[in-house]
PDB file of N, CA and C in Angstrom:
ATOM      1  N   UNK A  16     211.151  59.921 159.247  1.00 71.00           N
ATOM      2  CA  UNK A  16     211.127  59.534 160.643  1.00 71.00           C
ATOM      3  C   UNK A  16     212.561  59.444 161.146  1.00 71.00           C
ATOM      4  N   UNK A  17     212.853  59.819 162.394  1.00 85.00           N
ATOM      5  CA  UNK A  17     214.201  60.243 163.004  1.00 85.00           C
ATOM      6  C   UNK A  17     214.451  58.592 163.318  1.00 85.00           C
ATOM      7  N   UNK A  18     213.948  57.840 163.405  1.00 87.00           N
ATOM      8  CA  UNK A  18     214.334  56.207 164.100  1.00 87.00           C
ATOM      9  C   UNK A  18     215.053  55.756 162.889  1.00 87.00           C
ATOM     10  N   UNK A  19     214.195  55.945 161.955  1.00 90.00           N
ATOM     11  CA  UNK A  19     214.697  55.175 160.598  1.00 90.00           C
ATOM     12  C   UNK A  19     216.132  55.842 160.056  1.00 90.00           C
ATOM     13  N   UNK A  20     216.267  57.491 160.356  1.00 91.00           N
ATOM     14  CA  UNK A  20     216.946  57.537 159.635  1.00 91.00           C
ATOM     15  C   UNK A  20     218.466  57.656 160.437  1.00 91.00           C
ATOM     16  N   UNK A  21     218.608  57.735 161.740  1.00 89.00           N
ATOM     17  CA  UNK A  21     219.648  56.799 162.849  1.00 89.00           C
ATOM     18  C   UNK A  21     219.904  55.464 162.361  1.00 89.00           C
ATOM     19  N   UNK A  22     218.769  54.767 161.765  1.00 90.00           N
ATOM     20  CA  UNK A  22     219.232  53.287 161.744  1.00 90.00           C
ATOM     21  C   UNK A  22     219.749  53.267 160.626  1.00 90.00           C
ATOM     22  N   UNK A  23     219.565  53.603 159.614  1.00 90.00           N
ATOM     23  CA  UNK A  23     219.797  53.838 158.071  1.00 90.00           C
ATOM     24  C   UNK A  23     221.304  54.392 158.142  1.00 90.00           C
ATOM     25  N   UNK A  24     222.070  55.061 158.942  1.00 93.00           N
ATOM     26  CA  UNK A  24     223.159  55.964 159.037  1.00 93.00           C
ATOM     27  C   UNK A  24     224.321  55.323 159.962  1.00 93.00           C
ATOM     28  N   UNK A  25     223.922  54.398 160.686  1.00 92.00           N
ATOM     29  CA  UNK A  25     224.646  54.293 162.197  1.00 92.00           C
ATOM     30  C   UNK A  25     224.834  52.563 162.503  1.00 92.00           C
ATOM     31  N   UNK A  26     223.393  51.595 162.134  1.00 89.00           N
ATOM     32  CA  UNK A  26     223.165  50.536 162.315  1.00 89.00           C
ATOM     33  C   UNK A  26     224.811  49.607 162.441  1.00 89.00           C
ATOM     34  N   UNK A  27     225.275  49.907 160.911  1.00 90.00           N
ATOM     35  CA  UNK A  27     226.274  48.937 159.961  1.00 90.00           C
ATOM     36  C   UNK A  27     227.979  49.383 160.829  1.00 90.00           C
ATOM     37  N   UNK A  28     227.866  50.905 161.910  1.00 95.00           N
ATOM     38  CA  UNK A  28     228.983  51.143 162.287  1.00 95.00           C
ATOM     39  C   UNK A  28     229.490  50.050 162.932  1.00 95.00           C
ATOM     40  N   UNK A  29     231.414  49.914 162.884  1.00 95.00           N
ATOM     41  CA  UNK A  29     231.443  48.933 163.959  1.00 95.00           C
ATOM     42  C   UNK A  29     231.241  49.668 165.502  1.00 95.00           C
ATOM     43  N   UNK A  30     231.503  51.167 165.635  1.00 96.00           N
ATOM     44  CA  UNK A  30     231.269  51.904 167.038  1.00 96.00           C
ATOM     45  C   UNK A  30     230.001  51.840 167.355  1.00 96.00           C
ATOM     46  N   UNK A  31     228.998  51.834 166.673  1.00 92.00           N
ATOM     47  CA  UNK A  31     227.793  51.923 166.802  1.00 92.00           C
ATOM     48  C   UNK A  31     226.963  50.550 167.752  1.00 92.00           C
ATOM     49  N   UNK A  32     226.692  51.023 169.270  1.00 88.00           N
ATOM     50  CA  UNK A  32     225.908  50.067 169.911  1.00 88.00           C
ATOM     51  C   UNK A  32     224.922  49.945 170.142  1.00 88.00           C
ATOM     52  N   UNK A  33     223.981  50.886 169.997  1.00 83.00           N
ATOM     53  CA  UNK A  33     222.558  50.848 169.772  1.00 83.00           C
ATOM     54  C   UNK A  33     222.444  52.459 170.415  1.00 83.00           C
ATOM     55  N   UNK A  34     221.338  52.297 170.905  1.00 82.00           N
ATOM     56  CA  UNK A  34     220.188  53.820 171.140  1.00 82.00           C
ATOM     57  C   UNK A  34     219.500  53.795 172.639  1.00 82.00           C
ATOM     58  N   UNK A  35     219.205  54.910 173.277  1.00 84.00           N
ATOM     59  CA  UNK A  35     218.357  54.583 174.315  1.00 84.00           C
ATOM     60  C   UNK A  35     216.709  55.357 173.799  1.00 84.00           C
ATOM     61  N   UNK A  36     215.661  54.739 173.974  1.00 82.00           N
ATOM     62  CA  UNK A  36     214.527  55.003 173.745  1.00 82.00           C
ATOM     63  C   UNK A  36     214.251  56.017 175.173  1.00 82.00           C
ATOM     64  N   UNK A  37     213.917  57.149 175.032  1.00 82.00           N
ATOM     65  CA  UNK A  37     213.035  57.655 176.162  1.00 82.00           C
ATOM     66  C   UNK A  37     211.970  57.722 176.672  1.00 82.00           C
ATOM     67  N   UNK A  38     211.883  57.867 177.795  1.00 87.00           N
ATOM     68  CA  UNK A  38     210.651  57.793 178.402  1.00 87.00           C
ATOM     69  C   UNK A  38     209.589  56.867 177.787  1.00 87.00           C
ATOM     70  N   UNK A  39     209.908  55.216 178.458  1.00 89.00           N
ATOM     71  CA  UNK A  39     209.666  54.367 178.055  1.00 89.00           C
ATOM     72  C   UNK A  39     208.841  54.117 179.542  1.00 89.00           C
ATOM     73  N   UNK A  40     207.538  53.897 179.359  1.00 90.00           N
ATOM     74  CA  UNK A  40     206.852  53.638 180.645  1.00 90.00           C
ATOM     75  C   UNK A  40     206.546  52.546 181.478  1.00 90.00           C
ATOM     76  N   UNK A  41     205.857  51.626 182.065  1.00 90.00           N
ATOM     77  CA  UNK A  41     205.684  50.369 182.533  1.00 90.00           C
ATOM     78  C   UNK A  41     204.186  49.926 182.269  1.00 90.00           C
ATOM     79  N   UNK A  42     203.845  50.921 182.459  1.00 89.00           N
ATOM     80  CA  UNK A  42     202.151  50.992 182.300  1.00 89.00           C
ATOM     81  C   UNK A  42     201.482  51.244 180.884  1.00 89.00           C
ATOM     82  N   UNK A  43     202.326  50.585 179.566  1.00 88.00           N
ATOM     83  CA  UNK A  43     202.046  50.527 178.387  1.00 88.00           C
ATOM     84  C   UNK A  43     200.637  51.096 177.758  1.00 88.00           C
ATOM     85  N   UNK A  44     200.028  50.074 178.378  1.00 88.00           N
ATOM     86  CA  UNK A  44     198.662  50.737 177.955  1.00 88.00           C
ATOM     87  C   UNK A  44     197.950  51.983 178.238  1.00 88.00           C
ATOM     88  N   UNK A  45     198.439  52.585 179.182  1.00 89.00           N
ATOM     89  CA  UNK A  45     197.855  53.863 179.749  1.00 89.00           C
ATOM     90  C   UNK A  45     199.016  54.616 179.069  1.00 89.00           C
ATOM     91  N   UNK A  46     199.809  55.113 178.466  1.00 90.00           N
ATOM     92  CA  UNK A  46     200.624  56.044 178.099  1.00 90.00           C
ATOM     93  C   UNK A  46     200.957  56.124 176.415  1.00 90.00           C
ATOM     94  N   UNK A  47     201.256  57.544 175.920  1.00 91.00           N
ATOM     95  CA  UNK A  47     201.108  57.534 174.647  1.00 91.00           C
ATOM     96  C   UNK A  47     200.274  57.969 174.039  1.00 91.00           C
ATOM     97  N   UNK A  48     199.781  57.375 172.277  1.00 91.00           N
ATOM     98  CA  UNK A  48     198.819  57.514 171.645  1.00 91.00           C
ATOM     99  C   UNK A  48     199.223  58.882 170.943  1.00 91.00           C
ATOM    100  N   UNK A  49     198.364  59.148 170.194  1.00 87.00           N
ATOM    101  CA  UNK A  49     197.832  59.793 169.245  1.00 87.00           C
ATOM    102  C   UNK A  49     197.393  61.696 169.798  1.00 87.00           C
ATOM    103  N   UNK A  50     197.129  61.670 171.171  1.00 90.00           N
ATOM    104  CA  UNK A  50     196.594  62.790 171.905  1.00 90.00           C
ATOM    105  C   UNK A  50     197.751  63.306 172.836  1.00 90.00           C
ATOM    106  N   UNK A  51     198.747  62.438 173.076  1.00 89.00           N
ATOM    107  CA  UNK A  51     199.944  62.600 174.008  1.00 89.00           C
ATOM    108  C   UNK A  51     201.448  63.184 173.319  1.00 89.00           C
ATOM    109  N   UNK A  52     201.859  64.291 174.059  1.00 90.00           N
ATOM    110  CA  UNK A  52     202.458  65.182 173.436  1.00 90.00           C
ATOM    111  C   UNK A  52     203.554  65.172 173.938  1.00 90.00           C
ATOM    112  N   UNK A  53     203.688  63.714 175.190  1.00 88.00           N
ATOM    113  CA  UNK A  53     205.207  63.449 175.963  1.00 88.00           C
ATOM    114  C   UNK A  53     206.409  62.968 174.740  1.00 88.00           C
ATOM    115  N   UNK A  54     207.676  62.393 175.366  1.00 89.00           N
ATOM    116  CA  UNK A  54     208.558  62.164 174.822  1.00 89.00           C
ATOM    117  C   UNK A  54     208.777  60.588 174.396  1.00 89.00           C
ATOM    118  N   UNK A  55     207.362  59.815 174.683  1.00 92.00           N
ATOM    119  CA  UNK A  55     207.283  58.530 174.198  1.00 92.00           C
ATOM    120  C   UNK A  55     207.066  58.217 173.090  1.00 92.00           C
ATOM    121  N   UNK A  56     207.426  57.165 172.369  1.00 92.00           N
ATOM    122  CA  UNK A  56     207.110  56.606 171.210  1.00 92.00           C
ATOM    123  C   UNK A  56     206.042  55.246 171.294  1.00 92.00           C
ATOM    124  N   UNK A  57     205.463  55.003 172.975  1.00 94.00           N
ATOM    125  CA  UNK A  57     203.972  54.291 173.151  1.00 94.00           C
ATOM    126  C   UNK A  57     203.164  54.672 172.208  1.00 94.00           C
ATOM    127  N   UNK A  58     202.700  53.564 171.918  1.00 95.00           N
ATOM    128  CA  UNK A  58     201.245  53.746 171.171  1.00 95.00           C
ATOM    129  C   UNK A  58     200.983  54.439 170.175  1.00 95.00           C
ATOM    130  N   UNK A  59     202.354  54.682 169.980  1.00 93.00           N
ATOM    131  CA  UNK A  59     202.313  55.760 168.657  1.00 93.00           C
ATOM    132  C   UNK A  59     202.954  55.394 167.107  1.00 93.00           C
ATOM    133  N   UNK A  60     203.017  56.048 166.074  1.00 92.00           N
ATOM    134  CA  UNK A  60     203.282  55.392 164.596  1.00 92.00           C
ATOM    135  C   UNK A  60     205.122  55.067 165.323  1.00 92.00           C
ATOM    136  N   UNK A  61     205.362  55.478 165.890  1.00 91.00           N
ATOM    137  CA  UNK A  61     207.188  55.642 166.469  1.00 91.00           C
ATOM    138  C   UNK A  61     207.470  54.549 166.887  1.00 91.00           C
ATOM    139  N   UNK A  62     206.398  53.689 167.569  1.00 93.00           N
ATOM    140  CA  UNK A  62     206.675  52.642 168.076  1.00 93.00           C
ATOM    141  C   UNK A  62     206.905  51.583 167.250  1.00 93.00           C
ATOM    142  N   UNK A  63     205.877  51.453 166.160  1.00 93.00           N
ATOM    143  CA  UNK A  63     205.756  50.222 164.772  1.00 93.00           C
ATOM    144  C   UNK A  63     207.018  50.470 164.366  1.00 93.00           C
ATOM    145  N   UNK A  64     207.743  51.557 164.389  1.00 92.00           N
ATOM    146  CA  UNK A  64     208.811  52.103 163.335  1.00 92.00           C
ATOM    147  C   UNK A  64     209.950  51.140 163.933  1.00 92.00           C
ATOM    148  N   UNK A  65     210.213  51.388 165.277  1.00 90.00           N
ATOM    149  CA  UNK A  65     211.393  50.683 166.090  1.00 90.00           C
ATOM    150  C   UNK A  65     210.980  49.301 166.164  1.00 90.00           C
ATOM    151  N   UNK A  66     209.945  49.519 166.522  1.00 90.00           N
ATOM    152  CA  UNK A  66     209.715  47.049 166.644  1.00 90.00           C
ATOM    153  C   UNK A  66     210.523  46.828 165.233  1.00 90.00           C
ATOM    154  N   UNK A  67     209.898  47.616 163.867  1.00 92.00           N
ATOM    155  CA  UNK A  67     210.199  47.051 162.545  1.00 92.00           C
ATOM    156  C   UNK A  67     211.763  46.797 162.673  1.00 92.00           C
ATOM    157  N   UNK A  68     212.017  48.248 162.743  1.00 89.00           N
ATOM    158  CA  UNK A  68     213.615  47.878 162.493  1.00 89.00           C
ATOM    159  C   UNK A  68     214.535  47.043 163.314  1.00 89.00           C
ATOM    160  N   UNK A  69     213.951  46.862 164.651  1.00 84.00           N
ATOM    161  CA  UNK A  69     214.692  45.899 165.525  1.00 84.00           C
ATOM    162  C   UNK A  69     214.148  44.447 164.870  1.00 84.00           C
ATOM    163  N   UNK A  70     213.247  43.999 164.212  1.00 86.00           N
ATOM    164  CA  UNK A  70     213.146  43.066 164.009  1.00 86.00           C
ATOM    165  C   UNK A  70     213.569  42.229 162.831  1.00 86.00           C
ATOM    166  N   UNK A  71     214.162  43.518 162.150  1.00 73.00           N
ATOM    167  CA  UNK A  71     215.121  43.596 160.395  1.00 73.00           C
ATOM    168  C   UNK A  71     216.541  42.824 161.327  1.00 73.00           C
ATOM    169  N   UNK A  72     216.734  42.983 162.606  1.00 64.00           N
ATOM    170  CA  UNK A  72     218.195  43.194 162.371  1.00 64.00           C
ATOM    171  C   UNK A  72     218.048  41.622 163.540  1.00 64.00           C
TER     172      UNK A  72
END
């Protein structure tokens, strides 16, 4: 997974200030999933991945 392996590489830099997530929506529940082929990480395994690691740190 591309989240993990940015964080794994970049996290510990002192230049390193974080990331911007794209196309991050308002309407959570309606966007995303499993069938959606946009550039979100809603509702999708991408999302568990980033809560996790933001919540390691």
């Amino acid at each position: 997974m591309v989240y993990s392996a940015i964080h794994n590489q970049f996290w510990k830099e002192e230049w390193f200030a974080g990331g911007f997530i794209w196309k991050w929506f308002h309407k959570h529940d309606k966007v995303g999933g499993s069938n959606d082929n946009r550039f979100t990480p809603q509702n999708k395994p991408a999302e568990a991945t980033i809560r996790k690691l933001y919540q390691e740190n």
